[in-house]
Each structure stands twice: as structure tokens, then as C-alpha cells.
Short mmCIF file of C-alpha atoms in Angstrom, two decimals:
data_model
loop_
_atom_site.label_atom_id
_atom_site.label_comp_id
_atom_site.label_asym_id
_atom_site.label_seq_id
_atom_site.Cartn_x
_atom_site.Cartn_y
_atom_site.Cartn_z
CA MET A 298 91.59 -25.75 116.53
CA SER A 299 88.17 -24.14 116.07
CA ALA A 300 87.91 -21.01 114.27
CA GLN A 301 85.80 -19.55 117.59
CA ILE A 302 88.95 -19.80 119.32
CA LYS A 303 90.93 -16.98 120.06
CA PRO A 304 94.38 -17.44 118.83
CA ARG A 305 97.28 -17.27 121.48
CA ASN A 306 99.27 -14.18 119.34
CA GLU A 307 96.13 -11.97 119.43
CA ALA A 308 97.27 -9.05 121.12
CA ILE A 309 97.58 -9.09 124.41
CA VAL A 310 97.51 -5.69 127.24
CA PRO A 311 100.58 -4.60 128.19
CA ARG A 312 101.90 -5.57 131.43
CA TRP A 313 101.47 -3.09 134.11
CA ASP A 314 105.70 -3.07 134.16
CA GLU A 315 106.01 -2.46 130.63
CA GLU A 316 105.98 0.87 128.58
CA PRO A 317 107.98 2.96 131.11
CA GLY A 318 106.95 6.40 129.32
CA ILE A 319 103.46 6.27 131.25
CA ILE A 320 102.18 6.48 134.71
CA LYS A 321 99.36 3.73 135.26
CA PHE A 322 96.14 3.25 136.89
CA ILE A 323 95.57 0.21 139.16
CA ARG A 324 92.40 -0.08 141.23
CA CYS A 325 92.53 -1.89 144.87
CA ASP A 326 89.12 -3.95 145.25
CA ALA A 327 89.17 -4.91 149.18
CA MET A 328 85.55 -5.72 148.78
CA GLN A 329 84.85 -5.09 153.02
CA TYR A 330 81.11 -6.57 153.91
CA GLU A 331 79.49 -3.64 154.64
CA GLY A 332 76.91 -5.76 157.03
CA ASP A 333 77.04 -6.26 160.78
CA TRP A 334 80.30 -8.76 161.41
CA SER A 335 79.03 -10.75 164.52
CA PRO A 336 78.72 -14.13 162.50
CA GLU A 337 75.24 -14.64 163.79
CA ALA A 338 74.25 -11.43 161.88
CA TYR A 339 75.36 -12.82 158.70
CA ASP A 340 73.31 -11.58 155.27
CA PRO A 341 74.07 -13.58 152.34
CA ALA A 342 71.88 -10.94 150.46
CA SER A 343 74.25 -7.55 152.08
CA ALA A 344 77.15 -9.96 150.61
CA ARG A 345 76.18 -10.57 147.18
CA ALA A 346 74.99 -6.92 146.62
CA THR A 347 78.48 -5.92 147.74
CA PHE A 348 79.75 -8.81 145.04
CA GLU A 349 77.59 -7.36 141.90
CA SER A 350 78.63 -3.62 142.79
CA THR A 351 82.31 -4.33 143.02
CA ILE A 352 82.17 -6.24 139.63
CA ALA A 353 80.19 -3.33 138.48
CA ASP A 354 82.90 -0.84 139.84
CA THR A 355 85.48 -2.87 137.55
CA LYS A 356 83.84 -2.96 134.74
CA GLU A 357 83.15 0.91 135.15
CA ALA A 358 86.81 1.34 135.74
CA GLU A 359 87.65 -0.57 132.65
CA ALA A 360 85.46 1.79 130.15
CA LEU A 361 87.10 4.40 131.93
CA GLY A 362 90.59 3.68 131.11
CA TYR A 363 91.83 2.23 134.09
CA ASP A 364 95.16 -0.36 133.78
CA GLY A 365 94.24 -2.78 136.27
CA LEU A 366 92.44 -4.33 139.07
CA VAL A 367 93.88 -5.97 141.69
CA THR A 368 92.10 -7.50 144.89
CA THR A 369 93.41 -8.10 148.23
CA GLU A 370 93.62 -12.01 150.22
CA HIS A 371 92.38 -12.01 153.32
CA HIS A 372 90.73 -14.28 156.19
CA PHE A 373 88.45 -15.04 159.43
CA ASP A 374 86.27 -11.99 159.66
CA GLY A 375 84.12 -9.46 157.24
CA TRP A 376 87.52 -7.30 156.18
CA THR A 377 87.42 -8.62 152.74
CA MET A 378 84.74 -11.18 151.34
CA VAL A 379 87.59 -12.35 148.74
CA PRO A 380 89.63 -15.44 151.08
CA SER A 381 90.25 -16.53 147.24
CA PRO A 382 91.41 -13.83 145.03
CA ASN A 383 91.74 -16.10 141.89
CA VAL A 384 87.73 -16.83 142.06
CA TYR A 385 86.72 -13.81 141.88
CA LEU A 386 89.47 -12.26 139.31
CA ALA A 387 88.42 -15.25 137.32
CA ALA A 388 84.71 -13.78 137.21
CA LEU A 389 86.02 -10.56 136.50
CA ALA A 390 88.06 -12.08 133.65
CA ARG A 391 84.67 -13.06 131.81
CA GLU A 392 82.93 -9.88 132.42
CA THR A 393 85.95 -7.55 130.97
CA SER A 394 88.17 -7.87 128.30
CA ARG A 395 91.06 -5.28 128.66
CA ILE A 396 92.03 -4.44 132.00
CA ARG A 397 94.37 -6.66 133.70
CA LEU A 398 93.56 -8.14 136.69
CA GLY A 399 95.89 -9.11 139.78
CA HIS A 400 96.58 -9.53 143.49
CA SER A 401 97.80 -7.61 146.13
CA VAL A 402 98.87 -10.00 147.87
CA GLN A 403 98.34 -13.79 148.04
CA VAL A 404 99.52 -15.43 150.92
CA LEU A 405 102.01 -17.56 149.53
CA SER A 406 103.19 -18.39 152.65
CA VAL A 407 99.90 -20.42 153.82
CA HIS A 408 99.40 -22.15 150.42
CA ASN A 409 100.62 -24.55 148.21
CA PRO A 410 102.64 -22.53 145.57
CA TRP A 411 102.28 -25.35 143.11
CA ARG A 412 98.53 -24.94 143.59
CA LEU A 413 99.30 -20.81 143.21
CA ALA A 414 101.04 -21.87 139.69
CA GLU A 415 98.29 -23.38 138.29
CA GLU A 416 96.00 -21.19 139.29
CA ALA A 417 97.87 -18.24 137.51
CA GLY A 418 98.14 -19.95 134.25
CA MET A 419 94.45 -20.52 134.48
CA LEU A 420 93.70 -16.97 135.13
CA ASP A 421 95.90 -15.94 132.61
CA MET A 422 93.96 -18.00 129.99
CA LEU A 423 90.54 -17.15 131.15
CA SER A 424 91.70 -13.32 130.81
CA ASN A 425 94.11 -13.73 127.12
CA GLY A 426 96.72 -12.61 128.99
CA ARG A 427 96.12 -10.38 131.09
CA ALA A 428 97.18 -12.19 134.99
CA GLU A 429 99.16 -10.16 137.31
CA ILE A 430 100.68 -12.28 139.92
CA GLY A 431 101.24 -10.38 143.61
CA VAL A 432 102.41 -12.96 146.81
CA GLY A 433 103.26 -11.91 150.03
CA LYS A 434 103.58 -13.29 153.75
CA GLY A 435 100.61 -11.61 154.77
CA ASN A 436 100.13 -8.31 156.98
CA PHE A 437 98.21 -8.10 159.50
CA SER A 438 98.74 -9.70 162.91
CA VAL A 439 95.63 -10.94 163.64
CA GLU A 440 95.19 -12.87 160.67
CA ARG A 441 99.00 -14.46 161.05
CA ALA A 442 98.34 -15.19 164.53
CA ARG A 443 95.48 -17.73 163.72
CA TYR A 444 96.76 -19.26 160.36
CA THR A 445 98.50 -22.62 160.50
CA PRO A 446 101.29 -22.97 160.10
CA GLU A 447 102.74 -20.85 162.77
CA ALA A 448 103.93 -17.29 162.60
CA SER A 449 107.52 -18.15 163.37
CA GLU A 450 107.49 -20.26 160.22
CA LEU A 451 105.77 -17.72 157.70
CA ASP A 452 109.40 -16.24 156.44
CA ALA A 453 110.56 -19.77 155.50
CA ARG A 454 108.01 -20.46 153.89
CA TYR A 455 107.41 -17.15 151.77
CA ALA A 456 111.12 -17.68 150.46
CA GLU A 457 110.82 -21.61 149.68
CA GLY A 458 107.49 -20.94 148.36
CA LEU A 459 108.29 -18.12 146.18
CA GLU A 460 111.32 -20.09 144.66
CA LEU A 461 109.07 -23.00 144.30
CA LEU A 462 106.31 -20.98 142.73
CA LEU A 463 109.05 -19.08 139.86
CA ARG A 464 110.35 -22.26 139.04
CA ALA A 465 107.00 -24.18 138.52
CA LEU A 466 105.28 -21.20 136.41
CA ARG A 467 108.70 -21.30 134.19
CA GLU A 468 110.14 -25.18 133.86
CA THR A 469 108.81 -28.12 132.58
CA SER A 470 109.48 -32.20 134.21
CA MET A 471 110.52 -30.35 137.31
CA THR A 472 111.21 -31.71 141.18
CA PHE A 473 111.62 -29.69 144.21
CA ALA A 474 113.05 -30.97 147.68
CA GLY A 475 112.28 -28.62 150.31
CA LYS A 476 112.03 -28.18 153.84
CA TYR A 477 108.15 -27.62 153.19
CA HIS A 478 107.40 -28.32 149.92
CA ARG A 479 108.36 -31.55 147.65
CA ILE A 480 107.89 -32.49 144.02
CA SER A 481 109.16 -36.39 144.17
CA GLU A 482 108.34 -36.91 140.44
CA PRO A 483 108.99 -34.78 137.33
CA SER A 484 106.45 -32.47 136.76
CA THR A 485 104.72 -30.08 134.75
CA VAL A 486 101.98 -27.00 135.64
CA TYR A 487 98.92 -27.21 132.92
CA PRO A 488 98.41 -24.33 132.00
CA LYS A 489 101.12 -21.98 132.02
CA PRO A 490 100.47 -18.28 131.80
CA PHE A 491 101.24 -16.81 128.36
CA ASN A 492 104.40 -15.02 129.35
CA PRO A 493 105.64 -18.14 132.16
CA ARG A 494 108.61 -15.56 133.15
CA MET A 495 106.21 -12.42 133.92
CA ARG A 496 107.82 -11.05 137.24
CA VAL A 497 105.69 -10.96 140.36
CA TRP A 498 104.62 -8.29 142.57
CA MET A 499 105.73 -8.57 146.01
CA PRO A 500 105.77 -6.10 148.99
CA ALA A 501 107.95 -4.41 150.87
CA THR A 502 107.90 -2.20 154.12
CA ARG A 503 111.01 -2.02 154.98
CA PRO A 504 114.11 -1.21 152.75
CA GLU A 505 116.01 -4.33 153.47
CA VAL A 506 112.89 -6.47 151.91
CA GLY A 507 112.96 -3.85 148.75
CA GLU A 508 116.70 -5.28 148.55
CA TRP A 509 115.75 -8.90 148.69
CA VAL A 510 112.96 -8.17 146.15
CA GLY A 511 115.74 -6.37 143.50
CA THR A 512 117.91 -9.38 143.88
CA LEU A 513 115.45 -11.53 143.09
CA GLY A 514 114.55 -9.51 139.89
CA GLN A 515 110.89 -9.45 141.23
CA ASN A 516 108.61 -6.41 141.13
CA LEU A 517 107.63 -4.00 144.13
CA PHE A 518 104.53 -2.61 145.88
CA SER A 519 104.21 -0.78 149.01
CA PHE A 520 102.82 2.98 150.02
CA LEU A 521 102.90 5.70 147.60
CA ALA A 522 104.52 7.97 150.12
CA PRO A 523 107.50 9.78 150.34
CA ALA A 524 108.59 7.39 152.95
CA ALA A 525 109.07 4.64 150.42
CA ARG A 526 111.90 6.31 148.44
CA PRO A 527 114.25 4.25 150.34
CA ILE A 528 112.66 1.23 149.59
CA PHE A 529 112.73 1.98 146.25
CA GLU A 530 116.28 2.91 145.83
CA ARG A 531 117.59 -0.10 147.97
CA TYR A 532 115.49 -2.28 145.17
CA VAL A 533 116.90 -0.81 141.89
CA SER A 534 120.23 -0.62 143.91
CA ALA A 535 120.21 -4.57 144.32
CA ALA A 536 118.34 -5.08 141.00
CA GLU A 537 120.76 -3.59 138.98
CA ALA A 538 123.87 -5.22 140.90
CA ALA A 539 122.25 -8.22 140.26
CA GLY A 540 121.92 -7.73 136.17
CA HIS A 541 118.03 -7.15 136.22
CA SER A 542 116.54 -3.98 134.73
CA ALA A 543 114.38 -2.10 137.00
CA SER A 544 112.86 1.62 137.22
CA GLY A 545 109.39 3.30 138.60
CA ALA A 546 107.32 1.00 136.04
CA ASN A 547 108.70 -1.94 138.18
CA PHE A 548 106.93 -0.09 141.64
CA ILE A 549 103.21 0.01 142.74
CA GLY A 550 102.72 2.38 145.02
CA ILE A 551 98.99 2.19 146.73
CA THR A 552 96.77 4.92 148.26
CA SER A 553 93.75 5.96 148.97
CA VAL A 554 91.66 8.51 147.19
CA ILE A 555 88.75 11.22 147.46
CA VAL A 556 87.71 13.33 144.95
CA ALA A 557 85.28 15.58 145.01
CA PRO A 558 83.59 18.84 143.36
CA THR A 559 84.63 20.38 145.93
CA ASP A 560 87.72 20.00 148.94
CA ALA A 561 85.36 20.53 151.36
CA GLU A 562 83.09 17.62 150.03
CA ALA A 563 85.91 15.63 149.97
CA GLU A 564 87.49 16.27 153.31
CA ARG A 565 83.29 15.23 155.01
CA ALA A 566 83.99 11.68 153.39
CA GLN A 567 87.28 11.44 154.33
CA ALA A 568 86.59 12.74 158.25
CA HIS A 569 83.70 9.78 157.89
CA SER A 570 86.60 7.11 156.40
CA THR A 571 89.09 7.63 158.78
CA GLN A 572 86.94 7.08 161.80
CA THR A 573 85.26 4.18 160.18
CA ALA A 574 88.87 2.83 158.92
CA ARG A 575 90.54 3.27 162.86
CA ALA A 576 86.90 1.59 164.10
CA THR A 577 87.25 -1.34 161.98
CA LEU A 578 90.92 -2.01 162.03
CA ALA A 579 90.47 -2.01 165.99
CA ALA A 580 87.47 -4.33 166.03
CA ARG A 581 89.60 -6.64 164.16
CA GLY A 582 91.95 -6.57 167.08
CA MET A 583 94.93 -5.17 165.94
CA PRO A 584 97.08 -2.70 168.02
CA GLY A 585 97.49 0.31 167.90
CA GLU A 586 100.79 1.01 165.94
CA GLU A 587 99.80 -1.01 163.34
CA ILE A 588 96.20 0.50 163.03
CA GLU A 589 97.97 3.54 162.11
CA MET A 590 100.55 1.78 159.50
CA TYR A 591 97.87 0.43 157.57
CA LEU A 592 95.16 3.28 157.84
CA PRO A 593 96.02 5.64 154.88
CA ALA A 594 95.74 2.73 152.73
CA PHE A 595 92.28 2.60 153.51
CA ALA A 596 90.60 5.79 155.26
CA GLY A 597 91.07 8.86 152.28
CA THR A 598 94.99 9.76 151.69
CA VAL A 599 94.76 12.20 148.84
CA VAL A 600 91.53 14.27 149.02
CA GLY A 601 90.22 17.14 147.30
CA THR A 602 88.94 18.52 144.02
CA PRO A 603 90.81 17.06 140.89
CA GLN A 604 93.41 19.59 140.40
CA SER A 605 93.74 18.97 144.19
CA VAL A 606 94.25 15.34 144.04
CA CYS A 607 96.57 16.09 140.83
CA GLU A 608 99.25 18.21 142.71
CA GLN A 609 99.12 16.03 145.66
CA LEU A 610 99.89 12.72 143.82
CA ARG A 611 102.50 14.74 141.28
CA GLU A 612 104.35 15.47 144.54
CA ALA A 613 103.69 11.83 145.81
CA LEU A 614 105.33 9.93 142.46
CA LYS A 615 108.00 11.91 142.63
CA ALA A 616 108.95 11.77 146.17
CA SER A 617 108.34 7.82 146.53
CA GLY A 618 109.44 6.63 142.42
CA ALA A 619 106.86 4.66 141.79
CA ARG A 620 105.16 5.00 138.52
CA ARG A 621 102.25 2.82 138.90
CA MET A 622 99.60 3.65 141.23
CA CYS A 623 97.12 1.63 143.10
CA ILE A 624 94.27 3.45 144.40
CA VAL A 625 91.59 2.43 146.93
CA PHE A 626 87.98 4.03 145.81
CA ARG A 627 85.43 2.51 147.66
CA MET A 628 86.28 2.14 151.56
CA ARG A 629 84.09 0.54 154.35
CA GLY A 630 80.67 2.53 154.92
CA MET A 631 81.33 4.83 151.86
CA PRO A 632 77.84 4.98 149.64
CA GLU A 633 78.33 3.95 146.53
CA PRO A 634 77.63 6.98 145.25
CA VAL A 635 80.39 8.51 146.70
CA ALA A 636 83.32 5.70 145.34
CA ARG A 637 81.93 6.14 142.40
CA GLN A 638 82.17 10.05 141.85
CA SER A 639 85.56 9.75 143.03
CA GLN A 640 86.40 6.72 140.47
CA ARG A 641 84.53 9.68 137.80
CA LEU A 642 86.53 12.59 138.40
CA PHE A 643 89.55 10.56 138.90
CA ALA A 644 89.79 9.01 135.43
CA ALA A 645 88.22 12.74 133.80
CA GLU A 646 90.33 15.17 135.11
CA VAL A 647 93.21 13.54 136.95
CA MET A 648 94.56 10.68 134.88
CA PRO A 649 95.39 12.66 131.80
CA ARG A 650 97.11 15.30 133.47
CA LEU A 651 99.54 12.78 135.20
CA ARG A 652 99.62 9.94 132.44
CA ASP A 653 102.44 11.63 130.68
CA LEU A 654 104.38 12.48 133.78
CA PRO A 655 108.01 10.52 133.39
CA ARG A 656 108.06 12.43 130.21
CA GLU A 657 107.34 15.47 131.22
CA ILE A 658 110.56 15.35 133.92
CA GLY A 659 112.74 14.23 131.96
CA GLU A 660 112.50 10.41 133.12
CA VAL A 661 111.91 9.08 129.60
CA ALA A 662 112.39 10.50 125.99
CA ALA A 663 109.34 11.67 124.23
CA GLY A 664 109.60 9.17 122.26
CA GLY A 665 110.10 6.06 124.27
#
């Protein structure tokens, strides 16, 4: 082995589900195309500028002490320019050294699970063990309606795909005989992640889905809101009944945040973001009920001065049960300086006040 190659046992940044005594803070980067969405108006220079700007966001987030970055997978329009999260995360892996990198989420129902297992191993190698795997069946109806396979198959494909993905990560010389996927000859994923038994992050917006995720012994992803509490409780109960450990450290709650020096400034940014997000979701062809469901993640739900934001998030964390927070700072139509201001103020004045919340409320002993 060359002396320049990093050894496998070099210190690896703790996973998001480790260190239950602290709150962890993860940026969510949807990377929405800011140009005209008309296909004939697409501007590659504008797209390139957005990539460079968001890469700079992540590099700054690492320097500011954020624990992670997740990016989303979407298709068919400018809602995101990351149809392949692992390509983007691999680029970030070479630009960063400490921040963990993951998905919210990969659409497992429409991909080959074996290929995703291989890509997870590649990303983990390229990042020196900083990969976090997130999988789902896809959320927006306007995308599900266009996928191959049919929407009616997505649940079954998701369940089978998850089984194959987990086995592919953990086993060697395996075969698989499913309805949708077959591995007929003994096969092994190369490269595997440093920790092939890492839990994956799975979304749930209903209690029964949270229960299923808990039974599987995987990690939970939902909204950072009091309405998520029943999902979390069913998740923990099912996990413990199945012999798995589970706590708020296994639960990421997502929300959108705008921090500004004054409440008035934050509220002005919120009004603009809400109007823009609602119009953008409607332009995608989404029904009104679905728009309202997803609006909080992209419109600025928690807004105000650092003190106000800290108080709101403290209550949201306690109410939901989440001890991992996924934050959207940059929303479509929001000027880069406004998003960067939020990221910087949050890191300087909110994160330090919330970091030790589990110990402060007695969930974890001071030395735990």
C-alpha cells in the first residue's frame, strides 16, 4: 500500500445516529433551478452558477460546524438539478473533509438497488466513511405519474428494493430471487462502505409507516413538527419490540428556516419565499392539498431573530421527538446573501444554544 493512501482505520466522522447526547444539524440542499423553467429557455450558464454557489454553501457549512448535508432527488423539471444525488455528493466529497453527506432521499422504487448499493460504497470510499444512505419511494405525485414502473407498483418495488439493498451492502456471494429483481449467480458488491451495516434513513409521514421503519431497525426521516410525534412514538415502540435500539438520535426532522437580525426582515423573506414556493409547486401541477403538505419544507416555517428561532426550534424538537434537524436555508427565489445570512446566524447563535438540549432536559446523562 502506498504511504500516501489513507489507512482504513483513520478516524471517521461519527454517523448522524451516533452521539445521542447532542443535537445534530444537517443542511438540506434542493438546488432548484433559478432560471426560466420553460424548456426552450434553459441556460446552462445559470445552471452551472447554481452548482458552484451551492457547493460553496456546503464548504461554508462545514467550516461553520454543521454535521451534514443532504440533497434531494427529483425529476422532469427545474425543481432540482440533482436527478442523481450520488454524482453531486461525490463532487462534494472531494471538496470537504468532515461534513457527512447523504440523501433525502434516493427514489429506490425506480432504481436498481444493487447499483445504489455499489454507489453507496463508492461514495463512502471517496468521502472516507462520511456517507449516509437515504431511500424512499418518491413523494411528489407529478413525478410518480411519469415514472416507469407504474405508480401502483411503487410500494411493492420499494419494499423489495430495500431488502435487496440492505442484503447487497451486508452480504457476500449472495443471490436474490424477487418479483422485480434477480441476482442469479453468487455476487458481491464492490466497494462496500466502511460500515456495511449502517442504518439507512427512510421517510414517514404516517404513523403506520413509522412503525414499519422501526420494525426494520432503520432510521426515521419526517417533518420537524408536533404532528410527527405519533409517527416517532410508533417508530420507537416498533423498533424496541423488534429488538432494535431507537431514540431521537435515529430521527431527522426537516424544516425550513430564515434567520435575520430582526423579525421584520425575516418575515419579509418568509412572505416572498411562501409566495414563490406555492407558485412553483402549483406550476409543477401538484394538487392543492399536496402543496400545503410540502410547503413548510420550502417556504420558511421557522423565522425570526436568532433568539426567536432558537425558542421555536427548541419547542419543535421537544414536541416531535427528533434530535437530528434537517434545515432548508436556500429556497427558490431567495437571494444568495439572504440564505447565507441565515446559515451564518444559525451557526453562530442558534446551534450553540440547542446542541446540548438532550442533556439539558435530562434525556442523556451529562457524561453520556
